[in-house]
XYZ file of C-alpha atoms in Angstrom:
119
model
C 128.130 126.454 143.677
C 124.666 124.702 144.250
C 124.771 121.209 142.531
C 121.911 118.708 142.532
C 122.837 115.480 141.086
C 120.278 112.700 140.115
C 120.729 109.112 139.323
C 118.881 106.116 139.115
C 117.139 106.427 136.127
C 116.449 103.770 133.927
C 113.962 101.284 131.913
C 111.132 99.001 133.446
C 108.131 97.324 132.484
C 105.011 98.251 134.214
C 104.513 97.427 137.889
C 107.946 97.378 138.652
C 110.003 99.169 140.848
C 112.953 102.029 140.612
C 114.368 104.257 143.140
C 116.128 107.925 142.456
C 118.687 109.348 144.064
C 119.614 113.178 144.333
C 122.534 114.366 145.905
C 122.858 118.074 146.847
C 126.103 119.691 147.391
C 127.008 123.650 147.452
C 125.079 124.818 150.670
C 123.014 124.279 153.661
C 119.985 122.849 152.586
C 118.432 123.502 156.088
C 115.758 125.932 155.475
C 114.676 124.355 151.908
C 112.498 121.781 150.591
C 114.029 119.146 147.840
C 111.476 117.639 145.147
C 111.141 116.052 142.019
C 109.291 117.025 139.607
C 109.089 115.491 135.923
C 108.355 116.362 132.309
C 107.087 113.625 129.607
C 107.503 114.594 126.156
C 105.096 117.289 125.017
C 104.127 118.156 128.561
C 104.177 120.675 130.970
C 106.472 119.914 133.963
C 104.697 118.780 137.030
C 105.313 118.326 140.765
C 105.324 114.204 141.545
C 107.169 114.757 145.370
C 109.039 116.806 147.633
C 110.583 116.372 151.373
C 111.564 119.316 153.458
C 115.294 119.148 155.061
C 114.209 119.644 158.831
C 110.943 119.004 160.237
C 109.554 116.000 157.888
C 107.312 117.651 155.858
C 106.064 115.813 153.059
C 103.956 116.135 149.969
C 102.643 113.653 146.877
C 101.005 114.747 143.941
C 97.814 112.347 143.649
C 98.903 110.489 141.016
C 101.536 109.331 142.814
C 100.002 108.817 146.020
C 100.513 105.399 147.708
C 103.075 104.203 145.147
C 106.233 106.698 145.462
C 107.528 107.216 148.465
C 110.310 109.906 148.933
C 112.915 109.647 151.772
C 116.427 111.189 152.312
C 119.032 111.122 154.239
C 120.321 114.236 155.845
C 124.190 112.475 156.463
C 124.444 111.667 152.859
C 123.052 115.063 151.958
C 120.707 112.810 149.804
C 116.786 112.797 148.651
C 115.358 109.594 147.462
C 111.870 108.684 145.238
C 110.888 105.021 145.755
C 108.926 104.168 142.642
C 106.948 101.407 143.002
C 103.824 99.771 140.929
C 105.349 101.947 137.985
C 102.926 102.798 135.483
C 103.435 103.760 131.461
C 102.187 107.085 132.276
C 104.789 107.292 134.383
C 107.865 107.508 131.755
C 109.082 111.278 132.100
C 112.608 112.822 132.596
C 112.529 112.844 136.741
C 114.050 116.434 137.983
C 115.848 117.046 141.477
C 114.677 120.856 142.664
C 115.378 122.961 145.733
C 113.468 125.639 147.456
C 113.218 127.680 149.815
C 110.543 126.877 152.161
C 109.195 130.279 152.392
C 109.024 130.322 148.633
C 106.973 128.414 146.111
C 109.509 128.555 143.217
C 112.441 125.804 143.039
C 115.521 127.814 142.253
C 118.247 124.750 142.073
C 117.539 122.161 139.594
C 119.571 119.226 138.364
C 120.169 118.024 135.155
C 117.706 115.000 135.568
C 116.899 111.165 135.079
C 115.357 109.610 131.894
C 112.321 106.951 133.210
C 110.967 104.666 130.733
C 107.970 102.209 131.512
C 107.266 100.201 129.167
C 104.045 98.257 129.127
C-alpha cells in the first residue's frame, strides 16, 4: 500500500522560513515525479513544486519561484519543500502527490500539512 506522509507544518510570521517533509513508502518511486501542491480555504488546489525520482527534473510554480526550493533524498525515500521569505498568501494545507512521469495526474496523495503565515 502506497503511503505518502507529510510533516512539518506549522505557524510563522511573514518572511520566515519552514521546511516539509514527505516520506513515501509502498513502492518504487523510480519512474514517478513527487510534488506538492496546496489548497487555501475557498480555493482551487494548485501545483507550488515537484521533483522527479531519477534524473533531477524540477519544476516551480511562479509564485514560488526563487523562495521554495524542493530537494529529496532518494536513501530516506524522502521529498523536501524549503519555504523561505514566507508570505500570508502563502497559508494553505501543503499536499505530498505522486505521479507517474508519463502522466499528468498525481494518483498518490497524502493526508497533508496545515501552513499558517501570519502577517
Amino acid at each position: 500500500q502506497v503511503q505518502l506522509v507529510e510533516s512539518g507544518g506549522g505557524l510563522v510570521q511573514a518572511g520566515e522560513s519552514l521546511t516539509l517533509a514527505c516520506t513515501a513508502s509502498g513502492r518504487t518511486f523510480d519512474n514517478y515525479v513527487l510534488g506538492w501542491l496546496r489548497q487555501a480555504p475557498g480555493k482551487e488546489r494548485e501545483f507550488v513544486s515537484a521533483i522527479s525520482w531519477t534524473g533531477g527534473m524540477i519544476y516551480y510554480a511562479n509564485s514560488v519561484k526563487g523562495r521554495f526550493a524542493i530537494s529529496r533524498d532518494n536513501a530516506k525515500n524522502t521529498v523536501y519543500l524549503q519555504m523561505n521569505s514566507l508570505k500570508p498568501e502563502d497559508s494553505a494545507v501543503y499536499f505530498c502527490a505522486a505521479r507517474r512521469v508519463d502522466l499528468g495526474t498525481y494518483r498518490y496523495w497524502g493526508q497533508g500539512t496545515q501552513v499558517t503565515v501570519s502577517s
